[in-house]
Short mmCIF file of C-alpha atoms and ligand atoms in Angstrom, two decimals:
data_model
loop_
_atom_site.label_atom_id
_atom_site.label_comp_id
_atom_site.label_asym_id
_atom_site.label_seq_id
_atom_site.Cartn_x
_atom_site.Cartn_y
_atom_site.Cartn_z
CA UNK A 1 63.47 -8.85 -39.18
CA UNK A 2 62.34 -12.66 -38.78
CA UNK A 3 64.74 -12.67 -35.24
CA UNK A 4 63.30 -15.56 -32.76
CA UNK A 5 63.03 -14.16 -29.76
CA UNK A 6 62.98 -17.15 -26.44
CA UNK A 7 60.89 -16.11 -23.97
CA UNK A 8 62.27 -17.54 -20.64
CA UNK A 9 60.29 -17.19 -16.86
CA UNK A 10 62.14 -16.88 -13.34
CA UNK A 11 59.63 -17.24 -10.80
CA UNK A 12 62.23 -16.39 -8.23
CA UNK A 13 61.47 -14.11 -5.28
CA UNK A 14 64.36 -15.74 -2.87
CA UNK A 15 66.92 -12.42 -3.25
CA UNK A 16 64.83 -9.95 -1.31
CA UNK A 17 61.67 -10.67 1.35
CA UNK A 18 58.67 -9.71 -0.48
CA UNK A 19 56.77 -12.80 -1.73
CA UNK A 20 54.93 -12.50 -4.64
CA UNK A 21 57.43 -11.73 -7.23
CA UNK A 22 57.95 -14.84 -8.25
CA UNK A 23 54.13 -14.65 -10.08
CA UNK A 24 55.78 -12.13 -12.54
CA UNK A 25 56.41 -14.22 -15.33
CA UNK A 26 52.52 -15.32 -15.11
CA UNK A 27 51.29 -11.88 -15.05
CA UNK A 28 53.18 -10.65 -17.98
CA UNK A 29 52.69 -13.83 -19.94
CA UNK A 30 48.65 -13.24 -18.72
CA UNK A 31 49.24 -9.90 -19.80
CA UNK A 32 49.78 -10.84 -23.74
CA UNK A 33 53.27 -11.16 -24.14
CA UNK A 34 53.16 -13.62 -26.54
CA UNK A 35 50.03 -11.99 -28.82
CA UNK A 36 51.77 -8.27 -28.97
CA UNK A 37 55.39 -9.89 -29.79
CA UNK A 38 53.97 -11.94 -32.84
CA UNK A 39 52.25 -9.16 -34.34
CA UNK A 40 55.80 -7.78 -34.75
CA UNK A 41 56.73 -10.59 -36.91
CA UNK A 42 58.79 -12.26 -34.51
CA UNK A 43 59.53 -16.06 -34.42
CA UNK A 44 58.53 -16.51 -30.56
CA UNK A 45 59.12 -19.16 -28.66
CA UNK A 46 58.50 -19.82 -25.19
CA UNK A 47 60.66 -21.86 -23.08
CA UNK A 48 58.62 -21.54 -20.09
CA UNK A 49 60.09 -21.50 -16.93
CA UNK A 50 63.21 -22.43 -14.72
CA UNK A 51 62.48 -24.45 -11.76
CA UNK A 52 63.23 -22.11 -8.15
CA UNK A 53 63.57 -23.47 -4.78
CA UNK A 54 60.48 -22.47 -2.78
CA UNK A 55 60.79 -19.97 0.64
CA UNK A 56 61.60 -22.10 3.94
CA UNK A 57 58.18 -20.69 5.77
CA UNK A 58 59.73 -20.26 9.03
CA UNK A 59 63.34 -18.35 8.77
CA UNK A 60 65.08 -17.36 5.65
CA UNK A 61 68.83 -18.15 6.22
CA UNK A 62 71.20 -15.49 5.92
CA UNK A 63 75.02 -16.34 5.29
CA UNK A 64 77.39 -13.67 5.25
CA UNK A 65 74.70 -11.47 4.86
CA UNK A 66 73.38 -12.97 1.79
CA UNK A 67 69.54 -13.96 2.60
CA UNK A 68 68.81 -17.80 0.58
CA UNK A 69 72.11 -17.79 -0.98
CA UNK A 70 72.02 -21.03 -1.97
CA UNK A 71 68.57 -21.19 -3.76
CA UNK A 72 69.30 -18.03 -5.19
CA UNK A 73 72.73 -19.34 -6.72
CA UNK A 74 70.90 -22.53 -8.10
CA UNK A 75 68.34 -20.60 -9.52
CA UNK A 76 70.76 -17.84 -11.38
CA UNK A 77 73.08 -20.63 -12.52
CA UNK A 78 69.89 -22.86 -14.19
CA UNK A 79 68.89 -19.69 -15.64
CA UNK A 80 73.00 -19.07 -16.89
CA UNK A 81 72.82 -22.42 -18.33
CA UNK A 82 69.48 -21.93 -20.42
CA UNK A 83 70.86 -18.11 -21.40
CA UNK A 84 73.48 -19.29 -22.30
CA UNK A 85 72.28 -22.14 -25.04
CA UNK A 86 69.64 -19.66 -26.43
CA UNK A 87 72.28 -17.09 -27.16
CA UNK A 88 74.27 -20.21 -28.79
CA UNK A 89 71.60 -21.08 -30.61
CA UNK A 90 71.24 -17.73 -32.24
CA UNK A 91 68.19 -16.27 -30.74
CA UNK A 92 67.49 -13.60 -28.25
CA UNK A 93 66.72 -13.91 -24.64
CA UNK A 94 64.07 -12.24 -23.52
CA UNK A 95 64.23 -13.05 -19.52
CA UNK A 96 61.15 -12.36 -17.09
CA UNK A 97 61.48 -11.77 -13.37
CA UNK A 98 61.14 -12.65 -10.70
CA UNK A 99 63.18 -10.38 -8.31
CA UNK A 100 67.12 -8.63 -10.01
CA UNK A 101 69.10 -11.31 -8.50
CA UNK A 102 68.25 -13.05 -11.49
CA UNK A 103 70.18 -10.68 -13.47
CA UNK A 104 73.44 -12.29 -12.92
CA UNK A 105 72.11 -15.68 -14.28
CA UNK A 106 71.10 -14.13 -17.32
CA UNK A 107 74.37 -11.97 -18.35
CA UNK A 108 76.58 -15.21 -17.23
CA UNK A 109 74.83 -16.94 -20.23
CA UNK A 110 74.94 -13.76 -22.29
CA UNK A 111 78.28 -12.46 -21.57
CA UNK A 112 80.17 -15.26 -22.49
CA UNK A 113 79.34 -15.03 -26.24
CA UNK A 114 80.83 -11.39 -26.32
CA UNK A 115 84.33 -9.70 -25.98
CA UNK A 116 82.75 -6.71 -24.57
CA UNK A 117 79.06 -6.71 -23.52
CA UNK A 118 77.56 -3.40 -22.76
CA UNK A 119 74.52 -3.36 -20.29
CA UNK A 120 72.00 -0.92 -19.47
CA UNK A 121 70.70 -0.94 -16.32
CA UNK A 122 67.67 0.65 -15.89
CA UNK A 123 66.39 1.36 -12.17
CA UNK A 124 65.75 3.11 -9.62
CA UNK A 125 68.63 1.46 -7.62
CA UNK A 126 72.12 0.93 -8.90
CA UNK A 127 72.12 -3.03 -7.23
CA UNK A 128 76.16 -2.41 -6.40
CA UNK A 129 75.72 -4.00 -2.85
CA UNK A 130 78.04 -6.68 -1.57
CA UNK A 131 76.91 -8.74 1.42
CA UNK A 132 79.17 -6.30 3.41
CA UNK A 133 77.78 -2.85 1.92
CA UNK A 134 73.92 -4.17 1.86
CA UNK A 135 71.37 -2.70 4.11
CA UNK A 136 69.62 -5.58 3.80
CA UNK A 137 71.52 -8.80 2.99
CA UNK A 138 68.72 -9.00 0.24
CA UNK A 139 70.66 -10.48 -2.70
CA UNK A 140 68.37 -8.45 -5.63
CA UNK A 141 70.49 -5.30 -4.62
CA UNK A 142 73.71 -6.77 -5.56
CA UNK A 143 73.75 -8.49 -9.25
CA UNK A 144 75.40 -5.67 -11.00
CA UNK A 145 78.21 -5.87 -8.68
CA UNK A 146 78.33 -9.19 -8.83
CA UNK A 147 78.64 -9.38 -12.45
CA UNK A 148 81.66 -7.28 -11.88
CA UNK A 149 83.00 -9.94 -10.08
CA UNK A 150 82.57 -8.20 -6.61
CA UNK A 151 80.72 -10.18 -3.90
CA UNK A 152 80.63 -14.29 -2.67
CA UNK A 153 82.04 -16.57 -4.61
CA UNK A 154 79.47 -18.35 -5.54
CA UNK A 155 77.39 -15.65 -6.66
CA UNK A 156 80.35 -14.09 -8.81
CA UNK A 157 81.47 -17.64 -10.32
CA UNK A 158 78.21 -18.83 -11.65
CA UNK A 159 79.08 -20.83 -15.45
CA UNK A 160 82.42 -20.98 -13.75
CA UNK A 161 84.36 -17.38 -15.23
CA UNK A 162 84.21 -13.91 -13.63
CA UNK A 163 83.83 -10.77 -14.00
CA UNK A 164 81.05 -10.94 -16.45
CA UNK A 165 81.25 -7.44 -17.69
CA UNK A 166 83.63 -4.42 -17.55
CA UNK A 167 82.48 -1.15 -15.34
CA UNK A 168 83.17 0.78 -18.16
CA UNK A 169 80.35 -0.80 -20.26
CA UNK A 170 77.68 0.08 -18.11
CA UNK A 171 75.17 3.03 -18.02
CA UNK A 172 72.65 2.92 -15.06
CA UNK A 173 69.99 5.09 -16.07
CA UNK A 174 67.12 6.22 -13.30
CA UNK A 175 68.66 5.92 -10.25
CA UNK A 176 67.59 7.59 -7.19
CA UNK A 177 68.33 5.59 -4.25
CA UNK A 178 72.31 4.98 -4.25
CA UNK A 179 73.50 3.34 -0.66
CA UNK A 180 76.51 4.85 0.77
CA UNK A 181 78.94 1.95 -0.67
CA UNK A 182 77.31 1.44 -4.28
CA UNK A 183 78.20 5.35 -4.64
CA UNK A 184 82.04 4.48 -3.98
CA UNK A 185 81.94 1.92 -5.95
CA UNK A 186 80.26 3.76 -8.72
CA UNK A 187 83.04 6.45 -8.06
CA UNK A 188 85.58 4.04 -7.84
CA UNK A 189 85.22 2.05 -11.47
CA UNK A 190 84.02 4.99 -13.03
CA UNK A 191 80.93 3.79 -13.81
CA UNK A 192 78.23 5.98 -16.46
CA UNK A 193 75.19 6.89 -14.12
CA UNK A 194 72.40 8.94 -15.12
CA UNK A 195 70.58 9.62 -12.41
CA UNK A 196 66.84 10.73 -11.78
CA UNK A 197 68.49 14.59 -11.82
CA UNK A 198 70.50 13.92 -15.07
CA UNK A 199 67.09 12.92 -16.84
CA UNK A 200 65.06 16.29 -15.55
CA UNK A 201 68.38 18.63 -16.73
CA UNK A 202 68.49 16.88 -19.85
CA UNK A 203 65.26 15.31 -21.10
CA UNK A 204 65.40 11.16 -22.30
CA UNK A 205 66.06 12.30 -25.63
CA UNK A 206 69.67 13.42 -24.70
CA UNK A 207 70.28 11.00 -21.99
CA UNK A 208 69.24 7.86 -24.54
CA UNK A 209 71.30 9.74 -26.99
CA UNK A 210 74.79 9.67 -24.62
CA UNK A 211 74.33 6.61 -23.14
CA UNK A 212 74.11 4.76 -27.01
CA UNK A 213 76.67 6.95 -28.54
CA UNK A 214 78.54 5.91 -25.44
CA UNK A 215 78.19 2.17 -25.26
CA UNK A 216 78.19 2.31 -29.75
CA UNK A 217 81.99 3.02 -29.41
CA UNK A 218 83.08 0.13 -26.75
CA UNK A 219 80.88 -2.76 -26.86
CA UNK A 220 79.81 -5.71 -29.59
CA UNK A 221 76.30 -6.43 -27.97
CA UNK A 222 74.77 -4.50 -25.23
CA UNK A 223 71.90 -6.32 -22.76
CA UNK A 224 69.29 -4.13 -21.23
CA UNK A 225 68.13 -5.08 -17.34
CA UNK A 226 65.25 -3.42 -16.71
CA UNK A 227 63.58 -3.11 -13.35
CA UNK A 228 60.39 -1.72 -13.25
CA UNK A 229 61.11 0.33 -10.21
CA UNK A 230 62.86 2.32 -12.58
CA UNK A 231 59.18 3.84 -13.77
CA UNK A 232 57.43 6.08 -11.24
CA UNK A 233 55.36 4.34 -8.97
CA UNK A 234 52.29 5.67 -9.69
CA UNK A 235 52.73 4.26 -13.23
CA UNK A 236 54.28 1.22 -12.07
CA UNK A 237 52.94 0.30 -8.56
CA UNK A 238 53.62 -3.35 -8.54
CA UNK A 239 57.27 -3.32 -7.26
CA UNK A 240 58.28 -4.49 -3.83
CA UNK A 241 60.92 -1.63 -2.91
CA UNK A 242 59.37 1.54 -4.85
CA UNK A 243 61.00 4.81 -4.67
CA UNK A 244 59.76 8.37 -5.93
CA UNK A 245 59.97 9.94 -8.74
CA UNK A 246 60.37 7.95 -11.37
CA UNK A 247 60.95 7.50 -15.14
CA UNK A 248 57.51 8.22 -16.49
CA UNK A 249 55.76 5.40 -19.46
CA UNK A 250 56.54 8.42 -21.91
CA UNK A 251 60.00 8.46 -21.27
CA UNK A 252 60.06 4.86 -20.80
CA UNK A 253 58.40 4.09 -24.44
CA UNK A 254 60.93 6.74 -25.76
CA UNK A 255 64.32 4.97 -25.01
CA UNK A 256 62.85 1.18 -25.52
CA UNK A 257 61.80 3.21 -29.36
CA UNK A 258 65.36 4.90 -29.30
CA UNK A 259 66.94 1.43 -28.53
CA UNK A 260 65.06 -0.42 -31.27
CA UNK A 261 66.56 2.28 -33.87
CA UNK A 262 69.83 1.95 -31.87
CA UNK A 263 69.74 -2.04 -33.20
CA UNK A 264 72.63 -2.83 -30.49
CA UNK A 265 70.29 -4.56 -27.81
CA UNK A 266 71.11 -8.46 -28.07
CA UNK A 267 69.28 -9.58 -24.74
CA UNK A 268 67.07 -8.33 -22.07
CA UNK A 269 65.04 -8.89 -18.86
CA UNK A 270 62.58 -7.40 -17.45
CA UNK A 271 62.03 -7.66 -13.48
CA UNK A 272 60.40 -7.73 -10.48
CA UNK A 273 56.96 -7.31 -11.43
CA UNK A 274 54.68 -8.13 -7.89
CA UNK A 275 51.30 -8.86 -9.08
CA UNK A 276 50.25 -9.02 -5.62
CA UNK A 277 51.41 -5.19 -5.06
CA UNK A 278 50.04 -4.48 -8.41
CA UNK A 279 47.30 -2.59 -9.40
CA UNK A 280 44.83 -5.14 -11.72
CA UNK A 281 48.28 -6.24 -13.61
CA UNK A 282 48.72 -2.43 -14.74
CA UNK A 283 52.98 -3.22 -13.89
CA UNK A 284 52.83 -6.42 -15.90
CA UNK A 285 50.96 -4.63 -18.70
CA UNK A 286 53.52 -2.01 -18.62
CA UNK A 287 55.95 -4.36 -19.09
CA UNK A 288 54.39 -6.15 -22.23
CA UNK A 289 54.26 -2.69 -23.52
CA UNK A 290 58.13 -1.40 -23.29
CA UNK A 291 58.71 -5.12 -24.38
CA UNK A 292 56.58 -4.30 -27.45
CA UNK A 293 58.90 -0.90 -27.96
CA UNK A 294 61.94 -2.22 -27.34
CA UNK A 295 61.43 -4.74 -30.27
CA UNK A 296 60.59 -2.68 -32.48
CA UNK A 297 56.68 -2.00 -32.21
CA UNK A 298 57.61 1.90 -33.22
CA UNK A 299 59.68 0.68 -36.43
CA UNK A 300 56.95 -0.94 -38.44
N1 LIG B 1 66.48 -4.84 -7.54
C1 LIG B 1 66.06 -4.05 -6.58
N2 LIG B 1 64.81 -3.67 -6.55
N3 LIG B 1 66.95 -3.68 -5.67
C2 LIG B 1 66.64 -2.88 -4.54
C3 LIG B 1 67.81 -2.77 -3.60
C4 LIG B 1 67.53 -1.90 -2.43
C5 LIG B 1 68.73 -1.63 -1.53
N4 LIG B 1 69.74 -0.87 -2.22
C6 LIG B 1 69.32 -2.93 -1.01
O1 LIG B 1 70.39 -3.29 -1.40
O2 LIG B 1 68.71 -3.61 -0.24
MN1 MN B 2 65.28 -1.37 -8.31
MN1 MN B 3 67.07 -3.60 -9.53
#
């Protein structure tokens, strides 16, 4: 495989209140991204990284219950734009974070080149909120459903078409903290979840297994979002909203490995990496590494 893979940074940490995210792209670059992905004989190029309005020190706006949407708009649609010529161009994105909100940036650039993207979302939360279901009005718990074309307008019209993706092309794997509306909504559209107690009953092996077999059949390009509050916290600590009982690195190196073999994955991102929360960069590192995997580290 001679694939070139475009490396693009989101310092963004405007769509939830934790500052520090927005250093993720430096502390997976500082981590070796760039030195483990051209060992795999990879044409890699990095694009460095989108320009994001900084935090207002004093109060963070909140309209409609949608903390800096503005900012975070501009920022998701830059990224959209740059997504979307890389995919044009032939290569694949590989998208750092910065906080999820920057998920809908990325599949509005990635979705448009397919009839029927697939998209793996792997996390601890399922990031179905609206501005009228979130606990929080932070706008990193909402991208999925906004790429369904559920939530503000100018959050679900960014490149200008909506929905982005179908429900039934998704599989959430690792969730364990659902709120009370992203579970009807999950309900509702029918979307594939395997939760936290799906992957104890049935190991990684068989959950990996279903949710390719299942996305194999539907889609022509599948994108994998992966937050690294998906892993267990005591793996990955550097995560501003952490939850319990987590996808371990074993399980996590298995389905980037099973994904390689799978050959459907045509973009990815990996997100909200806190290096201040971190443990000396062991969440970045962690990162670098399930990047390595998912490219194909386990296939040479
Ligand atoms: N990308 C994330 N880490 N999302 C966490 C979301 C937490 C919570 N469900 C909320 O909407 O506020
Ligand atoms: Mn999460
Ligand atoms: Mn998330």
């Amino acid at each position: 495989m001679n694939q070139k893979i475009s490396i693009i940074g989101v310092p963004m940490d405007l769509g939830q209140n934790r500052r520090g995210v927005d250093m993720g792209p430096s502390a997976i670059r500082y981590a070796g991204i760039i030195d483990r992905l051209e060992q795999l004989k990879l044409d890699i190029e990095d694009l460095g990284d989108i320009k994001i309005a900084r935090p207002a020190h004093n109060n963070q706006e909140k309209v409609d219950n949608l903390r800096n949407l503005k900012e975070v708009s501009e920022g998701s649609s830059l990224l959209a734009e740059k997504v979307d010529q890389v995919v044009q161009s032939g290569a694949f994105p590989l998208v750092l974070g910065g906080d999820h909100s920057i998920a809908m940036g990325t599949l509005a650039g990635v979705a448009k080149h397919y009839e029927n993207l697939g998209v793996i979302w792997y996390d601890a939360h399922g990031d179905l909120n609206t501005g009228e279901s979130s606990p929080s009005g932070n706008i990193h718990g909402m991208p999925l459903a906004v790429s369904l074309g559920i939530g503000h307008e100018k959050l679900t019209n960014i490149l200008g078409y909506a929905p982005k993706i179908k429900p039934e092309n998704i599989v959430i794997i690792g969730a364990r903290s659902l709120d009370e509306g992203e579970r009807v909504l999950i309900k509702e559209k029918g979307i594939q979840v395997f939760t936290m107690h799906e992957v104890d009953k049935m190991g990684m092996p068989a959950v990996m297994e279903e949710s390719i077999n299942y996305l194999k059949g539907r889609t022509d390009g599948v994108h994998l979002s992966l937050d690294l509050d998906g892993l267990d916290p005591n793996e990955a600590p550097g995560v501003g909203t952490p939850v319990m009982g987590g996808l371990s690195y074993r399980e996590s190196h298995l389905a980037m490995e099973m994904l390689a073999q799978s050959k459907m994955i045509t973009s990815a991102e990996f997100v909200e990496v806190n290096p201040i929360l971190d443990e000396k960069n062991k969440t970045a590192n962690m990162a670098v590494g399930l990047m390595g995997s998912l490219l194909g580290e386990s296939l040479l």
